[in-house]
mmCIF file of C-alpha atoms in Angstrom:
data_model
loop_
_atom_site.group_PDB
_atom_site.id
_atom_site.type_symbol
_atom_site.label_atom_id
_atom_site.label_comp_id
_atom_site.label_asym_id
_atom_site.label_seq_id
_atom_site.Cartn_x
_atom_site.Cartn_y
_atom_site.Cartn_z
ATOM 1 C CA MET A 1 -7.750 0.127 -32.412
ATOM 2 C CA PRO A 2 -11.550 1.330 -31.014
ATOM 3 C CA LEU A 3 -11.159 4.854 -29.385
ATOM 4 C CA VAL A 4 -13.793 3.328 -27.164
ATOM 5 C CA PRO A 5 -13.710 -0.121 -25.452
ATOM 6 C CA PRO A 6 -16.308 -2.573 -26.449
ATOM 7 C CA TYR A 7 -17.086 -3.652 -23.093
ATOM 8 C CA ILE A 8 -17.668 0.395 -22.242
ATOM 9 C CA GLU A 9 -19.579 0.905 -25.525
ATOM 10 C CA SER A 10 -21.890 -1.913 -24.628
ATOM 11 C CA LEU A 11 -22.799 -0.332 -21.277
ATOM 12 C CA ARG A 12 -26.053 1.884 -20.172
ATOM 13 C CA PRO A 13 -25.051 4.623 -17.835
ATOM 14 C CA TYR A 14 -26.844 4.338 -14.831
ATOM 15 C CA GLU A 15 -30.546 6.517 -15.177
ATOM 16 C CA ALA A 16 -31.490 8.183 -11.989
ATOM 17 C CA GLY A 17 -35.426 8.204 -11.310
ATOM 18 C CA ARG A 18 -37.378 10.914 -12.406
ATOM 19 C CA SER A 19 -38.072 13.796 -10.159
ATOM 20 C CA SER A 20 -40.892 15.357 -8.414
ATOM 21 C CA GLU A 21 -40.728 18.600 -10.383
ATOM 22 C CA GLU A 22 -40.538 17.174 -13.482
ATOM 23 C CA ILE A 23 -43.521 15.145 -13.031
ATOM 24 C CA GLN A 24 -45.094 17.950 -11.479
ATOM 25 C CA ARG A 25 -44.341 20.133 -14.715
ATOM 26 C CA GLU A 26 -45.625 17.008 -17.150
ATOM 27 C CA TYR A 27 -48.858 16.440 -15.457
ATOM 28 C CA GLY A 28 -49.888 19.632 -14.195
ATOM 29 C CA LEU A 29 -50.194 18.234 -10.694
ATOM 30 C CA LYS A 30 -50.003 20.164 -7.206
ATOM 31 C CA ARG A 31 -48.901 16.887 -5.364
ATOM 32 C CA VAL A 32 -46.222 14.316 -6.026
ATOM 33 C CA SER A 33 -45.068 11.251 -4.091
ATOM 34 C CA LYS A 34 -41.518 10.097 -5.113
ATOM 35 C CA LEU A 35 -41.416 6.642 -4.116
ATOM 36 C CA ALA A 36 -38.645 5.816 -6.594
ATOM 37 C CA SER A 37 -34.693 6.094 -5.126
ATOM 38 C CA ASN A 38 -34.949 4.834 -1.535
ATOM 39 C CA GLU A 39 -34.606 8.382 0.108
ATOM 40 C CA ASN A 40 -35.499 9.620 3.616
ATOM 41 C CA PRO A 41 -38.967 10.916 3.561
ATOM 42 C CA LEU A 42 -38.522 13.021 6.570
ATOM 43 C CA GLY A 43 -35.693 14.928 4.985
ATOM 44 C CA THR A 44 -31.909 15.367 6.246
ATOM 45 C CA SER A 45 -30.643 15.144 9.610
ATOM 46 C CA PRO A 46 -31.145 18.676 11.265
ATOM 47 C CA LEU A 47 -27.704 18.124 13.114
ATOM 48 C CA ALA A 48 -26.162 17.632 9.679
ATOM 49 C CA LEU A 49 -27.749 20.683 8.196
ATOM 50 C CA LYS A 50 -26.478 22.786 10.832
ATOM 51 C CA ALA A 51 -22.701 20.863 10.514
ATOM 52 C CA MET A 52 -22.892 22.022 6.633
ATOM 53 C CA ALA A 53 -23.799 25.574 7.338
ATOM 54 C CA ARG A 54 -20.826 26.039 9.681
ATOM 55 C CA THR A 55 -18.530 24.963 7.021
ATOM 56 C CA LEU A 56 -19.689 27.586 4.272
ATOM 57 C CA ASP A 57 -16.841 30.007 5.308
ATOM 58 C CA SER A 58 -14.138 27.737 4.940
ATOM 59 C CA LEU A 59 -14.894 26.260 1.552
ATOM 60 C CA ASN A 60 -11.784 27.723 -0.246
ATOM 61 C CA ARG A 61 -9.635 25.369 1.713
ATOM 62 C CA TYR A 62 -9.143 21.638 0.663
ATOM 63 C CA PRO A 63 -10.949 18.990 2.432
ATOM 64 C CA ASP A 64 -8.785 16.450 4.306
ATOM 65 C CA GLY A 65 -9.699 13.338 2.524
ATOM 66 C CA GLY A 66 -12.342 12.234 5.315
ATOM 67 C CA LEU A 67 -9.838 11.862 7.801
ATOM 68 C CA ASP A 68 -11.852 13.229 10.496
ATOM 69 C CA LEU A 69 -15.075 11.081 9.646
ATOM 70 C CA ARG A 70 -12.291 8.451 9.496
ATOM 71 C CA ARG A 71 -10.722 8.881 13.205
ATOM 72 C CA LEU A 72 -14.569 9.310 14.335
ATOM 73 C CA LEU A 73 -15.824 6.215 12.857
ATOM 74 C CA ALA A 74 -12.711 3.976 14.093
ATOM 75 C CA GLU A 75 -13.336 5.168 17.815
ATOM 76 C CA LYS A 76 -16.750 4.218 17.286
ATOM 77 C CA PHE A 77 -16.241 0.901 16.034
ATOM 78 C CA ASP A 78 -13.252 -0.008 18.057
ATOM 79 C CA LEU A 79 -10.735 0.055 14.947
ATOM 80 C CA LYS A 80 -7.763 2.166 13.801
ATOM 81 C CA THR A 81 -8.141 4.676 11.259
ATOM 82 C CA GLU A 82 -6.301 2.736 9.061
ATOM 83 C CA ASN A 83 -9.272 0.541 8.699
ATOM 84 C CA VAL A 84 -11.463 2.935 7.516
ATOM 85 C CA ILE A 85 -12.267 4.477 4.275
ATOM 86 C CA ALA A 86 -14.835 7.475 3.514
ATOM 87 C CA GLY A 87 -15.598 8.601 0.145
ATOM 88 C CA SER A 88 -18.315 10.104 -2.208
ATOM 89 C CA GLY A 89 -21.110 7.475 -0.952
ATOM 90 C CA SER A 90 -20.668 3.843 -0.841
ATOM 91 C CA GLU A 91 -20.454 3.950 -4.959
ATOM 92 C CA GLY A 92 -17.343 5.961 -4.907
ATOM 93 C CA ILE A 93 -15.379 3.405 -2.710
ATOM 94 C CA MET A 94 -17.007 0.610 -4.541
ATOM 95 C CA SER A 95 -15.457 2.212 -7.737
ATOM 96 C CA ASN A 96 -12.036 2.620 -6.001
ATOM 97 C CA ILE A 97 -12.107 -1.118 -5.115
ATOM 98 C CA ILE A 98 -12.734 -1.981 -8.574
ATOM 99 C CA ARG A 99 -9.652 -0.106 -9.953
ATOM 100 C CA THR A 100 -7.462 -1.157 -7.348
ATOM 101 C CA PHE A 101 -8.087 -5.228 -7.234
ATOM 102 C CA LEU A 102 -9.210 -6.284 -10.681
ATOM 103 C CA CYS A 103 -6.890 -7.364 -12.947
ATOM 104 C CA ASP A 104 -7.738 -8.341 -16.604
ATOM 105 C CA GLU A 105 -8.118 -11.897 -16.389
ATOM 106 C CA ASP A 106 -9.950 -11.501 -13.066
ATOM 107 C CA GLU A 107 -13.797 -12.445 -12.650
ATOM 108 C CA VAL A 108 -16.657 -10.729 -10.668
ATOM 109 C CA LEU A 109 -19.256 -13.105 -9.059
ATOM 110 C CA THR A 110 -22.588 -11.830 -7.596
ATOM 111 C CA THR A 111 -26.554 -12.513 -7.955
ATOM 112 C CA GLU A 112 -28.381 -11.733 -11.206
ATOM 113 C CA ALA A 113 -29.885 -8.421 -10.934
ATOM 114 C CA ALA A 114 -27.623 -7.187 -8.439
ATOM 115 C CA PHE A 115 -27.708 -3.474 -7.602
ATOM 116 C CA LEU A 116 -27.332 -1.366 -10.705
ATOM 117 C CA GLY A 117 -24.703 1.038 -9.590
ATOM 118 C CA PHE A 118 -22.442 -2.461 -8.882
ATOM 119 C CA GLN A 119 -23.376 -3.918 -12.300
ATOM 120 C CA VAL A 120 -22.277 -0.646 -14.324
ATOM 121 C CA LEU A 121 -19.101 -0.426 -12.349
ATOM 122 C CA ALA A 122 -17.774 -4.014 -12.777
ATOM 123 C CA LYS A 123 -18.793 -4.315 -16.228
ATOM 124 C CA SER A 124 -16.822 -1.111 -17.024
ATOM 125 C CA ARG A 125 -13.511 -2.899 -16.010
ATOM 126 C CA GLY A 126 -13.956 -5.202 -18.906
ATOM 127 C CA VAL A 127 -13.677 -8.292 -16.797
ATOM 128 C CA LYS A 128 -15.972 -11.503 -16.992
ATOM 129 C CA TYR A 129 -18.970 -10.770 -15.014
ATOM 130 C CA ARG A 130 -20.885 -13.913 -13.705
ATOM 131 C CA THR A 131 -23.881 -14.413 -11.685
ATOM 132 C CA VAL A 132 -26.194 -17.036 -9.977
ATOM 133 C CA ALA A 133 -30.152 -16.872 -9.980
ATOM 134 C CA TYR A 134 -31.995 -15.884 -6.998
ATOM 135 C CA ARG A 135 -33.346 -18.345 -5.075
ATOM 136 C CA ASN A 136 -36.843 -17.046 -4.208
ATOM 137 C CA TRP A 137 -35.771 -13.532 -4.365
ATOM 138 C CA HIS A 138 -32.622 -14.184 -1.667
ATOM 139 C CA TYR A 139 -29.001 -14.318 -2.534
ATOM 140 C CA ASP A 140 -28.350 -17.975 -3.238
ATOM 141 C CA LEU A 141 -24.869 -18.374 -1.476
ATOM 142 C CA ALA A 142 -24.795 -21.738 -1.652
ATOM 143 C CA ALA A 143 -24.965 -21.656 -5.432
ATOM 144 C CA LEU A 144 -22.165 -18.620 -5.182
ATOM 145 C CA ALA A 145 -19.971 -20.859 -3.481
ATOM 146 C CA ARG A 146 -20.247 -23.714 -5.908
ATOM 147 C CA GLU A 147 -19.267 -21.125 -8.931
ATOM 148 C CA ILE A 148 -16.203 -19.725 -6.928
ATOM 149 C CA ASN A 149 -12.961 -20.694 -9.457
ATOM 150 C CA GLU A 150 -9.347 -19.820 -9.657
ATOM 151 C CA ARG A 151 -10.154 -16.358 -11.468
ATOM 152 C CA THR A 152 -12.748 -15.437 -8.706
ATOM 153 C CA LYS A 153 -11.312 -12.288 -7.382
ATOM 154 C CA ILE A 154 -14.334 -10.245 -6.206
ATOM 155 C CA ILE A 155 -17.669 -11.628 -4.931
ATOM 156 C CA TYR A 156 -20.330 -8.848 -4.284
ATOM 157 C CA LEU A 157 -22.989 -9.343 -1.587
ATOM 158 C CA ALA A 158 -25.518 -6.435 -0.649
ATOM 159 C CA ASN A 159 -27.255 -7.307 2.645
ATOM 160 C CA PRO A 160 -30.187 -5.887 2.595
ATOM 161 C CA ASN A 161 -30.323 -6.178 -1.026
ATOM 162 C CA ASN A 162 -31.338 -3.647 -3.584
ATOM 163 C CA PRO A 163 -33.806 -4.071 -5.272
ATOM 164 C CA THR A 164 -35.481 -6.891 -3.265
ATOM 165 C CA GLY A 165 -34.898 -5.774 0.190
ATOM 166 C CA THR A 166 -34.194 -9.272 1.323
ATOM 167 C CA ILE A 167 -31.450 -10.498 3.717
ATOM 168 C CA PHE A 168 -29.121 -13.506 3.973
ATOM 169 C CA THR A 169 -28.754 -14.788 7.593
ATOM 170 C CA LYS A 170 -26.030 -15.164 10.232
ATOM 171 C CA ASN A 171 -25.684 -18.865 9.415
ATOM 172 C CA GLU A 172 -26.112 -18.790 5.817
ATOM 173 C CA PHE A 173 -23.106 -16.547 5.902
ATOM 174 C CA ASP A 174 -21.098 -18.379 7.924
ATOM 175 C CA GLU A 175 -21.615 -21.464 5.823
ATOM 176 C CA PHE A 176 -20.959 -19.555 2.367
ATOM 177 C CA TYR A 177 -17.461 -17.973 3.865
ATOM 178 C CA ARG A 178 -16.229 -21.509 4.878
ATOM 179 C CA HIS A 179 -15.959 -21.718 0.889
ATOM 180 C CA VAL A 180 -14.055 -18.603 0.002
ATOM 181 C CA PRO A 181 -10.683 -18.737 -0.532
ATOM 182 C CA GLU A 182 -8.680 -16.149 1.436
ATOM 183 C CA ARG A 183 -7.520 -14.441 -2.193
ATOM 184 C CA VAL A 184 -11.154 -13.726 -3.044
ATOM 185 C CA LEU A 185 -12.233 -9.935 -1.803
ATOM 186 C CA ILE A 186 -15.813 -10.021 -0.461
ATOM 187 C CA ILE A 187 -17.431 -6.435 -0.752
ATOM 188 C CA LEU A 188 -20.276 -6.412 1.455
ATOM 189 C CA ASP A 189 -22.694 -3.442 0.782
ATOM 190 C CA GLU A 190 -24.648 -2.693 3.806
ATOM 191 C CA ALA A 191 -26.151 0.247 2.288
ATOM 192 C CA TYR A 192 -29.490 -0.274 4.306
ATOM 193 C CA PHE A 193 -27.869 -1.938 7.188
ATOM 194 C CA GLU A 194 -29.828 0.265 9.655
ATOM 195 C CA TYR A 195 -33.195 -1.096 8.595
ATOM 196 C CA ALA A 196 -31.814 -4.567 9.340
ATOM 197 C CA GLN A 197 -29.729 -4.488 12.249
ATOM 198 C CA ASP A 198 -32.221 -5.217 15.064
ATOM 199 C CA ASN A 199 -32.835 -8.533 13.181
ATOM 200 C CA PRO A 200 -31.376 -11.298 15.416
ATOM 201 C CA ARG A 201 -30.652 -13.202 12.129
ATOM 202 C CA TYR A 202 -28.997 -10.186 10.565
ATOM 203 C CA PRO A 203 -25.088 -10.998 9.973
ATOM 204 C CA ASP A 204 -23.736 -7.217 10.803
ATOM 205 C CA SER A 205 -20.310 -7.493 9.086
ATOM 206 C CA MET A 206 -18.625 -5.434 12.094
ATOM 207 C CA HIS A 207 -18.803 -8.867 14.078
ATOM 208 C CA TYR A 208 -16.850 -10.738 11.483
ATOM 209 C CA ARG A 209 -13.962 -8.417 10.402
ATOM 210 C CA TYR A 210 -12.497 -10.945 8.134
ATOM 211 C CA ASP A 211 -9.172 -10.043 6.081
ATOM 212 C CA ASN A 212 -10.731 -10.335 2.974
ATOM 213 C CA VAL A 213 -13.974 -8.588 3.575
ATOM 214 C CA ILE A 214 -14.720 -5.084 2.955
ATOM 215 C CA THR A 215 -17.762 -3.452 4.686
ATOM 216 C CA LEU A 216 -19.469 -0.648 2.636
ATOM 217 C CA ARG A 217 -21.911 1.931 4.308
ATOM 218 C CA THR A 218 -23.528 5.121 3.583
ATOM 219 C CA PHE A 219 -25.372 8.299 4.915
ATOM 220 C CA SER A 220 -27.381 8.535 1.679
ATOM 221 C CA LYS A 221 -30.533 6.380 3.215
ATOM 222 C CA VAL A 222 -31.583 6.651 6.886
ATOM 223 C CA TYR A 223 -29.467 9.913 7.485
ATOM 224 C CA GLY A 224 -31.118 11.494 4.357
ATOM 225 C CA LEU A 225 -27.948 12.700 3.163
ATOM 226 C CA ALA A 226 -28.236 11.464 -0.695
ATOM 227 C CA GLY A 227 -27.747 14.314 -2.340
ATOM 228 C CA VAL A 228 -24.297 15.170 -0.299
ATOM 229 C CA ARG A 229 -22.410 11.938 -1.385
ATOM 230 C CA ILE A 230 -20.738 10.507 1.651
ATOM 231 C CA GLY A 231 -20.119 6.869 2.547
ATOM 232 C CA TYR A 232 -17.399 4.938 4.319
ATOM 233 C CA GLY A 233 -16.078 1.278 4.240
ATOM 234 C CA PHE A 234 -14.187 -1.063 6.680
ATOM 235 C CA ALA A 235 -11.730 -3.347 5.871
ATOM 236 C CA HIS A 236 -8.129 -4.601 6.671
ATOM 237 C CA GLU A 237 -5.773 -1.865 6.858
ATOM 238 C CA ASP A 238 -3.759 -3.554 3.820
ATOM 239 C CA LEU A 239 -6.841 -3.203 1.733
ATOM 240 C CA ILE A 240 -7.702 0.250 2.820
ATOM 241 C CA ALA A 241 -3.767 1.639 2.120
ATOM 242 C CA ASN A 242 -4.564 -0.013 -1.238
ATOM 243 C CA CYS A 243 -7.681 1.715 -1.911
ATOM 244 C CA LEU A 244 -6.472 5.177 -0.805
ATOM 245 C CA LYS A 245 -3.804 5.072 -3.399
ATOM 246 C CA VAL A 246 -6.119 5.184 -6.136
ATOM 247 C CA LYS A 247 -8.959 7.315 -4.062
ATOM 248 C CA LEU A 248 -9.497 11.111 -5.532
ATOM 249 C CA PRO A 249 -7.110 12.773 -2.784
ATOM 250 C CA PHE A 250 -9.861 15.459 -1.653
ATOM 251 C CA GLU A 251 -12.858 12.966 -1.567
ATOM 252 C CA PRO A 252 -15.158 13.276 0.377
ATOM 253 C CA SER A 253 -15.790 17.129 0.325
ATOM 254 C CA THR A 254 -15.532 19.649 3.545
ATOM 255 C CA VAL A 255 -19.198 19.876 3.540
ATOM 256 C CA ALA A 256 -20.234 15.755 3.197
ATOM 257 C CA GLN A 257 -17.537 15.106 5.639
ATOM 258 C CA ALA A 258 -19.065 17.470 8.273
ATOM 259 C CA ALA A 259 -22.719 16.195 7.352
ATOM 260 C CA GLY A 260 -21.385 12.765 8.026
ATOM 261 C CA ILE A 261 -19.763 13.284 11.419
ATOM 262 C CA ALA A 262 -22.790 15.396 12.571
ATOM 263 C CA ALA A 263 -25.304 12.405 11.465
ATOM 264 C CA LEU A 264 -23.699 9.772 13.374
ATOM 265 C CA GLY A 265 -24.781 11.706 16.698
ATOM 266 C CA ASP A 266 -28.306 12.647 15.617
ATOM 267 C CA LYS A 267 -29.893 9.733 17.682
ATOM 268 C CA GLU A 268 -33.473 11.333 17.474
ATOM 269 C CA PHE A 269 -33.455 11.451 13.517
ATOM 270 C CA LEU A 270 -32.388 7.760 13.419
ATOM 271 C CA HIS A 271 -35.119 6.770 15.523
ATOM 272 C CA ARG A 272 -37.866 8.846 13.837
ATOM 273 C CA SER A 273 -36.360 7.528 10.653
ATOM 274 C CA LEU A 274 -36.711 3.964 11.571
ATOM 275 C CA GLU A 275 -40.241 4.363 13.067
ATOM 276 C CA LEU A 276 -41.490 6.196 10.223
ATOM 277 C CA ASN A 277 -39.951 3.532 7.937
ATOM 278 C CA ALA A 278 -41.414 0.445 10.000
ATOM 279 C CA ARG A 279 -44.550 1.742 9.536
ATOM 280 C CA GLY A 280 -44.395 2.166 5.804
ATOM 281 C CA LEU A 281 -43.249 -1.004 5.413
ATOM 282 C CA LYS A 282 -45.867 -2.811 7.286
ATOM 283 C CA PHE A 283 -48.682 -0.419 5.850
ATOM 284 C CA LEU A 284 -47.446 -1.023 1.863
ATOM 285 C CA THR A 285 -46.813 -4.518 2.331
ATOM 286 C CA ASP A 286 -50.440 -5.521 3.691
ATOM 287 C CA ALA A 287 -52.250 -2.815 1.433
ATOM 288 C CA LEU A 288 -50.476 -4.260 -1.815
ATOM 289 C CA ARG A 289 -50.688 -7.850 -0.838
ATOM 290 C CA GLU A 290 -54.914 -7.345 -0.103
ATOM 291 C CA MET A 291 -55.150 -5.981 -3.566
ATOM 292 C CA GLY A 292 -53.768 -9.253 -4.964
ATOM 293 C CA LEU A 293 -50.196 -8.299 -5.518
ATOM 294 C CA THR A 294 -47.025 -10.262 -4.665
ATOM 295 C CA VAL A 295 -44.623 -8.518 -2.300
ATOM 296 C CA VAL A 296 -41.410 -9.634 -1.587
ATOM 297 C CA PRO A 297 -40.575 -9.627 2.154
ATOM 298 C CA SER A 298 -38.268 -6.520 3.117
ATOM 299 C CA GLU A 299 -35.883 -5.392 5.876
ATOM 300 C CA ALA A 300 -34.614 -2.239 3.945
ATOM 301 C CA ASN A 301 -36.724 1.118 3.516
ATOM 302 C CA PHE A 302 -38.696 -0.483 0.238
ATOM 303 C CA VAL A 303 -40.647 -3.170 -1.151
ATOM 304 C CA MET A 304 -40.479 -4.729 -4.417
ATOM 305 C CA ILE A 305 -43.755 -6.116 -6.120
ATOM 306 C CA VAL A 306 -43.583 -8.784 -8.606
ATOM 307 C CA LEU A 307 -46.218 -8.433 -11.269
ATOM 308 C CA PRO A 308 -47.221 -11.504 -13.968
ATOM 309 C CA GLY A 309 -44.894 -9.858 -16.567
ATOM 310 C CA PRO A 310 -42.992 -7.048 -17.864
ATOM 311 C CA GLU A 311 -46.014 -5.223 -19.851
ATOM 312 C CA GLN A 312 -47.733 -5.297 -15.999
ATOM 313 C CA ALA A 313 -44.761 -3.300 -14.668
ATOM 314 C CA VAL A 314 -44.504 -0.992 -17.699
ATOM 315 C CA GLN A 315 -48.250 -0.212 -17.190
ATOM 316 C CA LEU A 316 -48.203 -0.141 -13.768
ATOM 317 C CA ASN A 317 -45.775 2.838 -14.022
ATOM 318 C CA ARG A 318 -47.576 4.605 -16.990
ATOM 319 C CA GLU A 319 -50.725 4.638 -15.008
ATOM 320 C CA LEU A 320 -49.497 5.879 -11.793
ATOM 321 C CA LEU A 321 -47.442 9.022 -13.067
ATOM 322 C CA PRO A 322 -50.420 10.989 -14.114
ATOM 323 C CA GLN A 323 -51.749 10.233 -10.072
ATOM 324 C CA GLY A 324 -48.639 11.615 -8.799
ATOM 325 C CA ILE A 325 -46.595 8.664 -7.962
ATOM 326 C CA ILE A 326 -42.916 7.971 -9.013
ATOM 327 C CA VAL A 327 -42.035 4.149 -8.567
ATOM 328 C CA ARG A 328 -38.691 2.563 -9.932
ATOM 329 C CA PRO A 329 -39.479 -0.149 -12.925
ATOM 330 C CA LEU A 330 -36.721 -2.525 -12.835
ATOM 331 C CA ALA A 331 -35.913 -3.784 -16.112
ATOM 332 C CA SER A 332 -32.801 -1.971 -16.004
ATOM 333 C CA PHE A 333 -31.870 -3.869 -13.326
ATOM 334 C CA GLY A 334 -32.579 -7.084 -15.287
ATOM 335 C CA LEU A 335 -36.361 -7.700 -13.164
ATOM 336 C CA ALA A 336 -38.374 -6.605 -16.137
ATOM 337 C CA ASN A 337 -41.537 -7.806 -14.337
ATOM 338 C CA CYS A 338 -40.911 -6.104 -10.842
ATOM 339 C CA VAL A 339 -41.312 -2.713 -9.804
ATOM 340 C CA ARG A 340 -39.754 -1.019 -6.433
ATOM 341 C CA ILE A 341 -41.648 1.279 -4.086
ATOM 342 C CA SER A 342 -39.536 3.473 -1.319
ATOM 343 C CA THR A 343 -41.523 4.006 1.830
ATOM 344 C CA GLY A 344 -42.760 7.426 2.230
ATOM 345 C CA THR A 345 -44.436 9.649 4.716
ATOM 346 C CA ASP A 346 -47.780 8.047 6.100
ATOM 347 C CA GLU A 347 -49.471 10.416 3.545
ATOM 348 C CA ASP A 348 -47.174 9.480 0.763
ATOM 349 C CA ASN A 349 -47.986 5.719 1.566
ATOM 350 C CA GLN A 350 -51.834 6.164 1.601
ATOM 351 C CA HIS A 351 -51.468 8.146 -1.174
ATOM 352 C CA CYS A 352 -49.381 5.388 -3.151
ATOM 353 C CA ALA A 353 -51.864 2.616 -2.344
ATOM 354 C CA GLU A 354 -55.139 4.544 -3.573
ATOM 355 C CA ALA A 355 -53.386 5.165 -6.740
ATOM 356 C CA ILE A 356 -52.224 1.626 -7.422
ATOM 357 C CA GLN A 357 -55.931 0.393 -6.374
ATOM 358 C CA LYS A 358 -57.342 2.580 -9.350
ATOM 359 C CA THR A 359 -55.133 1.113 -11.871
ATOM 360 C CA GLU A 360 -55.932 -1.544 -14.566
ATOM 361 C CA VAL A 361 -53.193 -3.434 -13.584
ATOM 362 C CA ILE A 362 -55.089 -4.408 -10.310
ATOM 363 C CA ALA A 363 -57.461 -6.273 -12.156
ATOM 364 C CA VAL A 364 -55.062 -8.030 -14.450
ATOM 365 C CA CYS A 365 -53.547 -9.258 -11.531
ATOM 366 C CA LYS A 366 -56.318 -10.400 -9.731
ATOM 367 C CA SER A 367 -57.821 -12.156 -13.053
#
């Protein structure tokens, strides 16, 4: 018997984007705009920073497993604490769902080039992983519904989707859900929901509360807590109770929970973050399209550009790094001809547009 199962042996580990410090050292730059990881360019919620500092005298004590945050979220969304789970980012909870519900003969169903973190987690379980193609860079929910079979256990849907930035609508989700058996678990990954929630066509999962749907959300994006690792989920109490059986007992950390609780009350930081992002989305979309690039309409905090081929995606990234621009080529997601660009500060966005305009790739795209 092999020491490492073949489905683990064949996996590639998740590779984080390159850091600003690394690019500064490599190219001798003073200024770098990191637009690769969908982070908040304003930094971290000030209220969260103060709350984290207040925990430093009690770090010799074990955390309470996120109970205080769960209670606050239950009150905020008119739920019971038993309907809420907290963990180390939404990916931590995603990992618990994979471990809790998948059996050897089960199958996972999602779109091609889904969020890379989910791809790694699902494939690490060794079950059959099935996908359908995008339709105009959107989830093709009708095609997914047709692919449900007797072995389908989990359907993963990200809304807004990473890496395309697109959403599916209320009507599309309602029609899709009519075809989903009760025995099938839907993971609704809403890591970017704050950016889309004001869109009247967006199906905020908290308005559905179906017994076979688990909603996942995070503090990593709009609240600027990516480095702390804090996320949460909502589901039927039976689903949550079983997830809690496999969750690490002291996850999330004391510092992370304090940050999440405080961030929920930081309305001013939330408003500034959303306002900056809306401005950045419009600027990048307009600027890149004026250059002749194909930009997928986004409801998140990034845009995805579609290039003629994989060579142009690699070349664009290679030409931008010496100019101090870090973007995210998407070959690892399964989209070798695409590049994702996060929104930054107004200065970052201007810097990015000017740098792309100088690349040789622009001439290829216009020809």
